[in-house]
Amino acid sequence: TQGSYNNKNNNDNRKSLREQRKDTTKKIGDCENLKELLELQRDADADHYYVSYYWRKVASFMFKKQSEVKKIQSNPEILKPLVKQTLDFSNKLKNPQSLAAITHAIAKISFRTRKSIIDSEKLWKMLENNISEAAKTKTFKSRDCASILWAFAKINRKSTRVFRLMENQVIMNYDTIESQTISNMVWAYAKLRQPSPKLFDAIS
């Protein structure tokens, strides 16, 4: 029947998309430098799913290859295509884990290069808004909360809104929290001097 045919077609399309995403994420992981990664990002199909993978890979270079750190230091514009893609997909970047990964990676890059990412203010405002929006309907794992808080604190970016939302998320899932996660969050709140009475009551 037509309905059965359509269902099969939809299943085949979903399988094809999963396989394509698996193949592309593997290629991202196999990139050995910024040049390879950014060429892949330029040539691959535009898909919001890959954004966090690209950022995490850039961040990984910052701790493995000093030459890649110097590339960004000498030419911050090199990341402009990735920044543009991230901002273009802002209305689709609502997954808590992806938001945590992007936020964490951008903070690491900024810290290692001692330079703000190009269009930094636009990026951080987008991330702050998307994290806040996602927190209304989605659950953030404690580890993702800690990554977000660490990132904001690492670049000295205060956001009472994000810190309060992450506090509420952590308290809702406090039974599953790890000691290292607690330490990272306490450090972030202390560094930015953000009050968190509910969180500190919970961990005391």
Short mmCIF file of N, CA, C and O in Angstrom, two decimals, residues 87-141:
data_model
loop_
_atom_site.label_atom_id
_atom_site.label_comp_id
_atom_site.label_asym_id
_atom_site.label_seq_id
_atom_site.Cartn_x
_atom_site.Cartn_y
_atom_site.Cartn_z
N LEU A 87 26.40 30.02 14.07
CA LEU A 87 25.37 31.05 14.23
C LEU A 87 24.20 30.81 13.28
O LEU A 87 23.04 31.04 13.65
N ASP A 88 24.48 30.31 12.09
CA ASP A 88 23.41 30.03 11.13
C ASP A 88 22.47 28.93 11.63
O ASP A 88 21.28 28.93 11.31
N PHE A 89 23.03 28.00 12.40
CA PHE A 89 22.24 26.89 12.93
C PHE A 89 21.73 27.17 14.35
O PHE A 89 21.29 26.25 15.04
N SER A 90 21.79 28.40 14.78
CA SER A 90 21.46 28.71 16.18
C SER A 90 20.07 28.23 16.59
O SER A 90 19.86 27.81 17.73
N ASN A 91 19.12 28.26 15.66
CA ASN A 91 17.76 27.85 16.02
C ASN A 91 17.60 26.34 16.15
O ASN A 91 16.56 25.85 16.59
N LYS A 92 18.64 25.59 15.76
CA LYS A 92 18.58 24.13 15.86
C LYS A 92 19.49 23.57 16.95
O LYS A 92 19.42 22.37 17.27
N LEU A 93 20.36 24.40 17.50
CA LEU A 93 21.31 23.93 18.51
C LEU A 93 20.65 24.01 19.89
O LEU A 93 20.86 24.93 20.65
N LYS A 94 19.86 23.01 20.21
CA LYS A 94 19.10 23.00 21.47
C LYS A 94 19.35 21.74 22.29
O LYS A 94 18.76 21.57 23.35
N ASN A 95 20.20 20.85 21.79
CA ASN A 95 20.50 19.61 22.51
C ASN A 95 21.46 19.92 23.67
O ASN A 95 22.52 20.51 23.45
N PRO A 96 21.11 19.55 24.91
CA PRO A 96 21.96 19.89 26.06
C PRO A 96 23.40 19.43 25.93
O PRO A 96 24.34 20.19 26.24
N GLN A 97 23.59 18.20 25.47
CA GLN A 97 24.96 17.68 25.36
C GLN A 97 25.77 18.45 24.31
O GLN A 97 26.94 18.76 24.52
N SER A 98 25.13 18.77 23.19
CA SER A 98 25.82 19.53 22.15
C SER A 98 26.15 20.94 22.62
O SER A 98 27.25 21.45 22.37
N LEU A 99 25.21 21.58 23.30
CA LEU A 99 25.46 22.92 23.82
C LEU A 99 26.61 22.93 24.81
O LEU A 99 27.46 23.83 24.80
N ALA A 100 26.65 21.92 25.67
CA ALA A 100 27.74 21.81 26.64
C ALA A 100 29.07 21.62 25.93
O ALA A 100 30.08 22.24 26.29
N ALA A 101 29.09 20.78 24.90
CA ALA A 101 30.33 20.50 24.17
C ALA A 101 30.83 21.74 23.44
O ALA A 101 32.03 22.04 23.46
N ILE A 102 29.93 22.47 22.79
CA ILE A 102 30.32 23.68 22.07
C ILE A 102 30.85 24.74 23.03
O ILE A 102 31.91 25.34 22.81
N THR A 103 30.12 24.95 24.12
CA THR A 103 30.51 25.96 25.11
C THR A 103 31.88 25.64 25.70
O THR A 103 32.75 26.51 25.80
N HIS A 104 32.06 24.39 26.08
CA HIS A 104 33.31 23.94 26.68
C HIS A 104 34.47 24.10 25.70
O HIS A 104 35.56 24.57 26.07
N ALA A 105 34.24 23.73 24.44
CA ALA A 105 35.29 23.80 23.44
C ALA A 105 35.71 25.24 23.15
O ALA A 105 36.90 25.55 23.07
N ILE A 106 34.73 26.12 23.00
CA ILE A 106 35.05 27.52 22.69
C ILE A 106 35.84 28.16 23.83
O ILE A 106 36.79 28.92 23.61
N ALA A 107 35.47 27.83 25.07
CA ALA A 107 36.22 28.36 26.21
C ALA A 107 37.66 27.84 26.22
O ALA A 107 38.60 28.59 26.49
N LYS A 108 37.83 26.57 25.89
CA LYS A 108 39.18 25.99 25.84
C LYS A 108 40.03 26.67 24.77
O LYS A 108 41.20 26.99 25.00
N ILE A 109 39.43 26.89 23.61
CA ILE A 109 40.16 27.53 22.51
C ILE A 109 40.57 28.94 22.90
O ILE A 109 41.72 29.36 22.69
N SER A 110 39.64 29.68 23.48
CA SER A 110 39.93 31.06 23.89
C SER A 110 41.02 31.09 24.95
O SER A 110 41.91 31.95 24.93
N PHE A 111 40.97 30.13 25.88
CA PHE A 111 41.96 30.08 26.95
C PHE A 111 43.35 29.75 26.41
O PHE A 111 44.34 30.39 26.77
N ARG A 112 43.42 28.77 25.52
CA ARG A 112 44.71 28.33 25.01
C ARG A 112 45.34 29.35 24.07
O ARG A 112 46.56 29.53 24.05
N THR A 113 44.51 30.03 23.28
CA THR A 113 45.06 31.00 22.32
C THR A 113 45.20 32.39 22.94
O THR A 113 45.84 33.26 22.36
N ARG A 114 44.57 32.56 24.11
CA ARG A 114 44.55 33.87 24.78
C ARG A 114 43.92 34.94 23.87
O ARG A 114 44.28 36.11 23.92
N LYS A 115 43.00 34.48 23.03
CA LYS A 115 42.27 35.39 22.14
C LYS A 115 40.80 35.01 22.14
O LYS A 115 40.45 33.84 22.26
N SER A 116 39.95 36.00 22.00
CA SER A 116 38.52 35.72 21.86
C SER A 116 38.25 35.17 20.47
O SER A 116 38.90 35.57 19.50
N ILE A 117 37.34 34.21 20.40
CA ILE A 117 36.91 33.70 19.10
C ILE A 117 36.31 34.86 18.30
O ILE A 117 35.67 35.75 18.86
N ILE A 118 36.48 34.84 16.99
CA ILE A 118 35.87 35.87 16.15
C ILE A 118 34.35 35.85 16.36
O ILE A 118 33.74 34.79 16.49
N ASP A 119 33.75 37.03 16.42
CA ASP A 119 32.32 37.17 16.73
C ASP A 119 31.98 36.52 18.07
O ASP A 119 30.90 35.95 18.26
N SER A 120 32.91 36.62 18.99
CA SER A 120 32.77 35.99 20.30
C SER A 120 31.48 36.38 21.02
O SER A 120 30.77 35.54 21.57
N GLU A 121 31.17 37.67 21.01
CA GLU A 121 30.00 38.14 21.74
C GLU A 121 28.72 37.54 21.16
O GLU A 121 27.82 37.13 21.91
N LYS A 122 28.63 37.45 19.85
CA LYS A 122 27.45 36.83 19.22
C LYS A 122 27.35 35.36 19.60
O LYS A 122 26.26 34.84 19.89
N LEU A 123 28.48 34.67 19.60
CA LEU A 123 28.50 33.25 19.95
C LEU A 123 28.03 33.02 21.38
O LEU A 123 27.17 32.17 21.64
N TRP A 124 28.59 33.78 22.31
CA TRP A 124 28.26 33.57 23.71
C TRP A 124 26.82 33.97 24.02
O TRP A 124 26.14 33.33 24.83
N LYS A 125 26.32 35.00 23.37
CA LYS A 125 24.92 35.37 23.57
C LYS A 125 23.99 34.29 23.04
O LYS A 125 22.98 33.95 23.66
N MET A 126 24.34 33.74 21.88
CA MET A 126 23.55 32.65 21.31
C MET A 126 23.55 31.44 22.24
O MET A 126 22.51 30.83 22.51
N LEU A 127 24.74 31.08 22.73
CA LEU A 127 24.84 29.92 23.62
C LEU A 127 24.05 30.15 24.91
O LEU A 127 23.34 29.26 25.38
N GLU A 128 24.18 31.34 25.47
CA GLU A 128 23.44 31.66 26.69
C GLU A 128 21.93 31.55 26.46
O GLU A 128 21.21 30.94 27.27
N ASN A 129 21.46 32.09 25.35
CA ASN A 129 20.03 32.03 25.05
C ASN A 129 19.57 30.60 24.80
O ASN A 129 18.50 30.19 25.27
N ASN A 130 20.36 29.84 24.04
CA ASN A 130 19.96 28.47 23.73
C ASN A 130 19.99 27.56 24.94
O ASN A 130 19.14 26.69 25.10
N ILE A 131 20.99 27.75 25.81
CA ILE A 131 21.06 26.98 27.05
C ILE A 131 19.84 27.29 27.91
O ILE A 131 19.19 26.39 28.46
N SER A 132 19.52 28.56 28.01
CA SER A 132 18.37 28.97 28.82
C SER A 132 17.07 28.42 28.26
O SER A 132 16.20 27.96 29.01
N GLU A 133 16.94 28.46 26.95
CA GLU A 133 15.72 27.94 26.30
C GLU A 133 15.62 26.43 26.48
O GLU A 133 14.54 25.90 26.80
N ALA A 134 16.72 25.73 26.26
CA ALA A 134 16.71 24.27 26.38
C ALA A 134 16.41 23.82 27.81
O ALA A 134 15.74 22.81 28.02
N ALA A 135 16.90 24.57 28.79
CA ALA A 135 16.71 24.19 30.19
C ALA A 135 15.25 24.24 30.63
O ALA A 135 14.88 23.64 31.64
N LYS A 136 14.41 24.91 29.86
CA LYS A 136 12.99 24.99 30.20
C LYS A 136 12.27 23.67 29.96
O LYS A 136 11.30 23.35 30.64
N THR A 137 12.75 22.91 28.98
CA THR A 137 12.04 21.69 28.59
C THR A 137 12.90 20.43 28.60
O THR A 137 12.37 19.33 28.50
N LYS A 138 14.20 20.59 28.72
CA LYS A 138 15.09 19.43 28.63
C LYS A 138 15.90 19.26 29.92
O LYS A 138 16.04 20.20 30.70
N THR A 139 16.41 18.06 30.12
CA THR A 139 17.23 17.77 31.29
C THR A 139 18.70 17.79 30.91
O THR A 139 19.11 17.11 29.95
N PHE A 140 19.49 18.56 31.62
CA PHE A 140 20.93 18.60 31.44
C PHE A 140 21.58 17.65 32.44
O PHE A 140 21.30 17.72 33.64
N LYS A 141 22.43 16.76 31.96
CA LYS A 141 23.18 15.90 32.87
C LYS A 141 24.12 16.76 33.71
O LYS A 141 24.57 17.82 33.27
#
